[in-house]
Amino acid sequence: MHDLVIRGGTIVDGSGAEAAEGDVAIDGGTITSVGGKAGSGREEVDARGLVVTPGWVDIHTHYDGQVTWDPHLTPSGWHGVTTAVMGNCGVGFAPARPDRHDWLIGLMEGVEDIPGTALSEGIRWDWETFPQYLDALEKMPRSLDVATQVPHGAVRAYVMGDRGADNEIASADDIAQMAAIVADGVRAGALGFSTSRTRLHRAIDGREVPGTFANATEMMELGRAVKRGGYGVVEIASDLTPKQDEFAWMTALSRETGLPITYALVQNELQPGKWRELLDQTAQARAQGANITAQVGCRPVGMLLGLQSRVHPFVAHPSYMAIADKPLDERVRLMRDPALKARILAETTTITDRFRRRPMEQFDNMFALGDPPNYEPPPEQSIGRLAAAAGREPNEYVYELLLQRGGREFLYFPSLNYADRNFDALDTMLRHPNTVLSLSDGGAHCGIICDASAPTFLLTHWVKGRTRGPRLTLEQAVHLQTRRTAEVYGLRDRGLLKPGLKADVNVIDFDNMRLEPPVMAYDLPADGRRLLQRGSGYRATIVSGQVTWRDGEATGALPGRLVRGPQAA
Ligand SMILES: [Zn+2]
């Protein structure tokens, strides 16, 4: 008698191998048989007509604060994620000196757009060091596994104080102290070390993340510290400008230590072909023996413009700014007044930064998202084109769209990975041997982006719905977000349906799987706002052999654990 049997499903095992029908048996949190006919189980899940996959392993999330109050890490928990890796991009909440809590919250709020009031109310701060943070995470029951990385920004501020926050050059002594913290963190179970090297990531006070300008000596020493601590990934969010020459130290570090290094790769509209050069550089580095992998998304980094979100075309028009703090319903009523409308439309945005102005004026890259949401809309459906066809000014056209559904309408502005107005670049990135699926950014960018639903989207769009280019097979898509992601982070105990591995499983009604349009919720601590997106089709999600979600409802089972360090098969 098995503990749990998933009966008669179409098994997509995560390896990329062809699907096959059969049973999956689980005993004591471990998979004991896959395929064929299993004996009876104390509990059974009827999977006839359904797809059975490993649980998703999402390696790029920012739940570092939320993980201390939310056992389900929604929205990721709704989307079949059974392992979430946090601590990305150099930001996190440990180590944390008691007098630096507000500063760390401001860093996270600035970089990842997570409401500071929510973090202040939600985080209990029963730690100071990184190992103490891990202990605090371990004490809390949860429905999915979590793992984290030592964030450069927090380490630098911990050791160097304001000098670190100001991005001053680290002394040899600073570096030695930081390296000791990194090594201790990895020894205690961090899956790696992360750093932000992009000028787009700024604390709430406008300063870049500590470490943004850290020199190669500092990066090499902190990388060596990961190796001293055991094993871990070095994760980098960088602008990758020629001046930074990241590949030089990344290559040297990986060749010397053997550690995997992974960096975020996106298609930038200002240099739409640069991602190919970076993939070429990655291949060259690998040819020299460096283990470098590019993290890529499966859809654009999609900004959702609307009166409820942080950005829309009129946010910096003075007459709008005067009413911006009023409740939504009142704003909508005021904006319907023809006199105010005329004033707002007559003004121009006060934002001067070229990159930040794009979602305010680039109407040919602005789309109605629709229901079901269309994340790969054709150029002829852009607001700019629709307005022209209707003989309207695009800004007035947008203004009226924003007022629809009582001001709850969202417009889609694919800000990265959509320079060609299609997914051809993403298609090449996703299939490339030196990439790994990532960048869902779960838990982050609450006021403007909700891409934590990416694991569901990979199936609904890339396998089922895509009409503007080639699709992925179900086997390919499942592999990308199970075994592939797990392997890059050294989690060899999961991501595959195979006897002896951890029993993390999704049972999916693939034919009826769909994504709902995103909505704004005010359900973070202190009524903080965040964009949420639900999906349907997950009949059951299973973590360590226990059903944690059934048809979109949490069962109450909390088998999730903190993962400490790489895991053997
Ligand atoms: Zn990130």
mmCIF file of N, CA and C in Angstrom, residues 326-397:
data_model
loop_
_atom_site.group_PDB
_atom_site.id
_atom_site.type_symbol
_atom_site.label_atom_id
_atom_site.label_comp_id
_atom_site.label_asym_id
_atom_site.label_seq_id
_atom_site.Cartn_x
_atom_site.Cartn_y
_atom_site.Cartn_z
ATOM 1 N N LYS A 326 -6.146 60.624 -4.559
ATOM 2 C CA LYS A 326 -7.555 60.391 -4.217
ATOM 3 C C LYS A 326 -7.933 58.945 -4.516
ATOM 4 N N PRO A 327 -8.945 58.431 -3.804
ATOM 5 C CA PRO A 327 -9.379 57.049 -4.059
ATOM 6 C C PRO A 327 -9.780 56.862 -5.522
ATOM 7 N N LEU A 328 -9.658 55.639 -5.994
ATOM 8 C CA LEU A 328 -9.867 55.350 -7.412
ATOM 9 C C LEU A 328 -11.210 55.874 -7.929
ATOM 10 N N ASP A 329 -12.293 55.565 -7.207
ATOM 11 C CA ASP A 329 -13.610 55.941 -7.716
ATOM 12 C C ASP A 329 -13.736 57.459 -7.874
ATOM 13 N N GLU A 330 -13.137 58.169 -6.919
ATOM 14 C CA GLU A 330 -13.211 59.633 -6.996
ATOM 15 C C GLU A 330 -12.361 60.152 -8.158
ATOM 16 N N ARG A 331 -11.185 59.540 -8.326
ATOM 17 C CA ARG A 331 -10.327 59.936 -9.449
ATOM 18 C C ARG A 331 -11.048 59.724 -10.786
ATOM 19 N N VAL A 332 -11.713 58.588 -10.889
ATOM 20 C CA VAL A 332 -12.414 58.276 -12.146
ATOM 21 C C VAL A 332 -13.503 59.319 -12.399
ATOM 22 N N ARG A 333 -14.244 59.658 -11.326
ATOM 23 C CA ARG A 333 -15.309 60.657 -11.461
ATOM 24 C C ARG A 333 -14.718 62.001 -11.910
ATOM 25 N N LEU A 334 -13.611 62.392 -11.275
ATOM 26 C CA LEU A 334 -12.981 63.664 -11.631
ATOM 27 C C LEU A 334 -12.438 63.641 -13.052
ATOM 28 N N MET A 335 -11.839 62.526 -13.434
ATOM 29 C CA MET A 335 -11.227 62.446 -14.761
ATOM 30 C C MET A 335 -12.265 62.436 -15.879
ATOM 31 N N ARG A 336 -13.506 62.115 -15.514
ATOM 32 C CA ARG A 336 -14.573 62.142 -16.527
ATOM 33 C C ARG A 336 -15.055 63.568 -16.795
ATOM 34 N N ASP A 337 -14.667 64.487 -15.923
ATOM 35 C CA ASP A 337 -15.047 65.887 -16.117
ATOM 36 C C ASP A 337 -14.301 66.440 -17.343
ATOM 37 N N PRO A 338 -15.045 66.931 -18.333
ATOM 38 C CA PRO A 338 -14.400 67.362 -19.591
ATOM 39 C C PRO A 338 -13.335 68.437 -19.391
ATOM 40 N N ALA A 339 -13.534 69.317 -18.421
ATOM 41 C CA ALA A 339 -12.558 70.400 -18.226
ATOM 42 C C ALA A 339 -11.232 69.833 -17.728
ATOM 43 N N LEU A 340 -11.309 68.932 -16.740
ATOM 44 C CA LEU A 340 -10.073 68.331 -16.221
ATOM 45 C C LEU A 340 -9.409 67.479 -17.302
ATOM 46 N N LYS A 341 -10.238 66.737 -18.011
ATOM 47 C CA LYS A 341 -9.708 65.906 -19.098
ATOM 48 C C LYS A 341 -8.914 66.769 -20.100
ATOM 49 N N ALA A 342 -9.493 67.888 -20.474
ATOM 50 C CA ALA A 342 -8.828 68.770 -21.437
ATOM 51 C C ALA A 342 -7.501 69.280 -20.875
ATOM 52 N N ARG A 343 -7.500 69.609 -19.567
ATOM 53 C CA ARG A 343 -6.256 70.119 -18.967
ATOM 54 C C ARG A 343 -5.177 69.040 -18.944
ATOM 55 N N ILE A 344 -5.567 67.854 -18.495
ATOM 56 C CA ILE A 344 -4.578 66.766 -18.411
ATOM 57 C C ILE A 344 -4.015 66.461 -19.800
ATOM 58 N N LEU A 345 -4.900 66.416 -20.790
ATOM 59 C CA LEU A 345 -4.440 66.062 -22.134
ATOM 60 C C LEU A 345 -3.586 67.168 -22.753
ATOM 61 N N ALA A 346 -3.800 68.388 -22.333
ATOM 62 C CA ALA A 346 -3.024 69.502 -22.892
ATOM 63 C C ALA A 346 -1.608 69.546 -22.313
ATOM 64 N N GLU A 347 -1.421 68.908 -21.155
ATOM 65 C CA GLU A 347 -0.094 68.935 -20.519
ATOM 66 C C GLU A 347 0.793 67.831 -21.081
ATOM 67 N N THR A 348 2.090 67.943 -20.767
ATOM 68 C CA THR A 348 3.005 66.855 -21.131
ATOM 69 C C THR A 348 3.628 66.318 -19.851
ATOM 70 N N THR A 349 4.178 65.121 -19.966
ATOM 71 C CA THR A 349 4.742 64.487 -18.777
ATOM 72 C C THR A 349 5.955 65.278 -18.287
ATOM 73 N N THR A 350 6.111 65.333 -16.986
ATOM 74 C CA THR A 350 7.258 66.043 -16.415
ATOM 75 C C THR A 350 8.460 65.120 -16.237
ATOM 76 N N ILE A 351 8.295 63.871 -16.641
ATOM 77 C CA ILE A 351 9.427 62.940 -16.549
ATOM 78 C C ILE A 351 10.339 63.149 -17.746
ATOM 79 N N THR A 352 11.625 63.299 -17.479
ATOM 80 C CA THR A 352 12.559 63.606 -18.559
ATOM 81 C C THR A 352 13.356 62.387 -19.004
ATOM 82 N N ASP A 353 13.555 61.438 -18.100
ATOM 83 C CA ASP A 353 14.373 60.267 -18.427
ATOM 84 C C ASP A 353 13.752 59.508 -19.604
ATOM 85 N N ARG A 354 14.572 59.266 -20.615
ATOM 86 C CA ARG A 354 14.082 58.669 -21.848
ATOM 87 C C ARG A 354 13.482 57.280 -21.618
ATOM 88 N N PHE A 355 14.165 56.490 -20.798
ATOM 89 C CA PHE A 355 13.693 55.132 -20.545
ATOM 90 C C PHE A 355 12.378 55.153 -19.766
ATOM 91 N N ARG A 356 12.303 56.041 -18.770
ATOM 92 C CA ARG A 356 11.096 56.097 -17.932
ATOM 93 C C ARG A 356 9.911 56.731 -18.663
ATOM 94 N N ARG A 357 10.207 57.490 -19.685
ATOM 95 C CA ARG A 357 9.112 58.126 -20.446
ATOM 96 C C ARG A 357 8.411 57.157 -21.389
ATOM 97 N N ARG A 358 9.075 56.060 -21.728
ATOM 98 C CA ARG A 358 8.527 55.166 -22.761
ATOM 99 C C ARG A 358 7.075 54.763 -22.492
ATOM 100 N N PRO A 359 6.730 54.303 -21.268
ATOM 101 C CA PRO A 359 5.332 53.891 -21.067
ATOM 102 C C PRO A 359 4.341 55.058 -21.053
ATOM 103 N N MET A 360 4.842 56.258 -21.226
ATOM 104 C CA MET A 360 3.950 57.411 -21.260
ATOM 105 C C MET A 360 3.684 57.903 -22.674
ATOM 106 N N GLU A 361 4.512 57.504 -23.606
ATOM 107 C CA GLU A 361 4.368 58.089 -24.940
ATOM 108 C C GLU A 361 4.593 57.115 -26.080
ATOM 109 N N GLN A 362 5.022 55.906 -25.771
ATOM 110 C CA GLN A 362 5.309 54.964 -26.863
ATOM 111 C C GLN A 362 4.038 54.161 -27.165
ATOM 112 N N PHE A 363 3.111 54.814 -27.832
ATOM 113 C CA PHE A 363 1.780 54.216 -28.017
ATOM 114 C C PHE A 363 1.789 53.010 -28.953
ATOM 115 N N ASP A 364 2.849 52.899 -29.779
ATOM 116 C CA ASP A 364 2.901 51.733 -30.671
ATOM 117 C C ASP A 364 3.350 50.474 -29.931
ATOM 118 N N ASN A 365 3.656 50.624 -28.631
ATOM 119 C CA ASN A 365 4.040 49.463 -27.824
ATOM 120 C C ASN A 365 3.101 49.331 -26.617
ATOM 121 N N MET A 366 1.900 49.806 -26.781
ATOM 122 C CA MET A 366 0.909 49.786 -25.704
ATOM 123 C C MET A 366 -0.317 49.054 -26.243
ATOM 124 N N PHE A 367 -0.843 48.141 -25.454
ATOM 125 C CA PHE A 367 -1.906 47.266 -25.958
ATOM 126 C C PHE A 367 -2.970 47.055 -24.895
ATOM 127 N N ALA A 368 -4.186 46.817 -25.336
ATOM 128 C CA ALA A 368 -5.187 46.311 -24.395
ATOM 129 C C ALA A 368 -4.805 44.862 -24.110
ATOM 130 N N LEU A 369 -4.833 44.464 -22.836
ATOM 131 C CA LEU A 369 -4.375 43.112 -22.497
ATOM 132 C C LEU A 369 -5.448 42.071 -22.810
ATOM 133 N N GLY A 370 -6.700 42.416 -22.536
ATOM 134 C CA GLY A 370 -7.817 41.545 -22.887
ATOM 135 C C GLY A 370 -8.032 40.383 -21.932
ATOM 136 N N ASP A 371 -9.079 39.612 -22.211
ATOM 137 C CA ASP A 371 -9.423 38.432 -21.422
ATOM 138 C C ASP A 371 -9.882 37.342 -22.385
ATOM 139 N N PRO A 372 -9.153 36.255 -22.522
ATOM 140 C CA PRO A 372 -7.894 35.962 -21.819
ATOM 141 C C PRO A 372 -6.788 36.924 -22.252
ATOM 142 N N PRO A 373 -5.869 37.210 -21.336
ATOM 143 C CA PRO A 373 -4.831 38.189 -21.655
ATOM 144 C C PRO A 373 -3.946 37.727 -22.806
ATOM 145 N N ASN A 374 -3.666 38.652 -23.719
ATOM 146 C CA ASN A 374 -2.812 38.346 -24.869
ATOM 147 C C ASN A 374 -1.463 39.034 -24.669
ATOM 148 N N TYR A 375 -0.438 38.246 -24.358
ATOM 149 C CA TYR A 375 0.879 38.810 -24.076
ATOM 150 C C TYR A 375 1.755 38.920 -25.321
ATOM 151 N N GLU A 376 1.245 38.459 -26.460
ATOM 152 C CA GLU A 376 2.008 38.610 -27.715
ATOM 153 C C GLU A 376 1.114 39.260 -28.770
ATOM 154 N N PRO A 377 0.643 40.474 -28.474
ATOM 155 C CA PRO A 377 -0.304 41.114 -29.410
ATOM 156 C C PRO A 377 0.413 41.589 -30.669
ATOM 157 N N PRO A 378 -0.244 41.514 -31.809
ATOM 158 C CA PRO A 378 0.376 41.980 -33.057
ATOM 159 C C PRO A 378 0.447 43.505 -33.088
ATOM 160 N N PRO A 379 1.412 44.052 -33.828
ATOM 161 C CA PRO A 379 1.611 45.514 -33.836
ATOM 162 C C PRO A 379 0.366 46.274 -34.271
ATOM 163 N N GLU A 380 -0.443 45.659 -35.148
ATOM 164 C CA GLU A 380 -1.624 46.400 -35.621
ATOM 165 C C GLU A 380 -2.665 46.580 -34.521
ATOM 166 N N GLN A 381 -2.483 45.876 -33.404
ATOM 167 C CA GLN A 381 -3.423 46.081 -32.297
ATOM 168 C C GLN A 381 -2.920 47.077 -31.257
ATOM 169 N N SER A 382 -1.808 47.739 -31.578
ATOM 170 C CA SER A 382 -1.296 48.713 -30.604
ATOM 171 C C SER A 382 -2.266 49.881 -30.479
ATOM 172 N N ILE A 383 -2.200 50.539 -29.330
ATOM 173 C CA ILE A 383 -3.049 51.707 -29.099
ATOM 174 C C ILE A 383 -2.790 52.761 -30.173
ATOM 175 N N GLY A 384 -1.523 52.913 -30.531
ATOM 176 C CA GLY A 384 -1.171 53.910 -31.543
ATOM 177 C C GLY A 384 -1.880 53.640 -32.863
ATOM 178 N N ARG A 385 -1.827 52.372 -33.289
ATOM 179 C CA ARG A 385 -2.455 52.016 -34.560
ATOM 180 C C ARG A 385 -3.978 52.097 -34.469
ATOM 181 N N LEU A 386 -4.526 51.646 -33.370
ATOM 182 C CA LEU A 386 -5.989 51.679 -33.225
ATOM 183 C C LEU A 386 -6.500 53.110 -33.196
ATOM 184 N N ALA A 387 -5.747 53.962 -32.493
ATOM 185 C CA ALA A 387 -6.164 55.363 -32.423
ATOM 186 C C ALA A 387 -6.109 55.993 -33.818
ATOM 187 N N ALA A 388 -5.025 55.703 -34.555
ATOM 188 C CA ALA A 388 -4.891 56.265 -35.903
ATOM 189 C C ALA A 388 -6.039 55.789 -36.795
ATOM 190 N N ALA A 389 -6.364 54.499 -36.678
ATOM 191 C CA ALA A 389 -7.445 53.953 -37.510
ATOM 192 C C ALA A 389 -8.767 54.625 -37.186
ATOM 193 N N ALA A 390 -8.920 55.018 -35.899
ATOM 194 C CA ALA A 390 -10.163 55.661 -35.496
ATOM 195 C C ALA A 390 -10.111 57.177 -35.688
ATOM 196 N N GLY A 391 -8.990 57.665 -36.195
ATOM 197 C CA GLY A 391 -8.847 59.104 -36.393
ATOM 198 C C GLY A 391 -8.789 59.878 -35.089
ATOM 199 N N ARG A 392 -8.212 59.234 -34.043
ATOM 200 C CA ARG A 392 -8.166 59.880 -32.724
ATOM 201 C C ARG A 392 -6.718 60.169 -32.327
ATOM 202 N N GLU A 393 -6.548 61.109 -31.420
ATOM 203 C CA GLU A 393 -5.237 61.335 -30.817
ATOM 204 C C GLU A 393 -4.960 60.174 -29.858
ATOM 205 N N PRO A 394 -3.770 59.600 -29.930
ATOM 206 C CA PRO A 394 -3.538 58.421 -29.077
ATOM 207 C C PRO A 394 -3.664 58.714 -27.581
ATOM 208 N N ASN A 395 -3.240 59.903 -27.145
ATOM 209 C CA ASN A 395 -3.320 60.127 -25.698
ATOM 210 C C ASN A 395 -4.771 60.241 -25.222
ATOM 211 N N GLU A 396 -5.637 60.790 -26.062
ATOM 212 C CA GLU A 396 -7.049 60.851 -25.676
ATOM 213 C C GLU A 396 -7.672 59.444 -25.711
ATOM 214 N N TYR A 397 -7.255 58.684 -26.695
ATOM 215 C CA TYR A 397 -7.720 57.303 -26.830
ATOM 216 C C TYR A 397 -7.341 56.498 -25.574
#
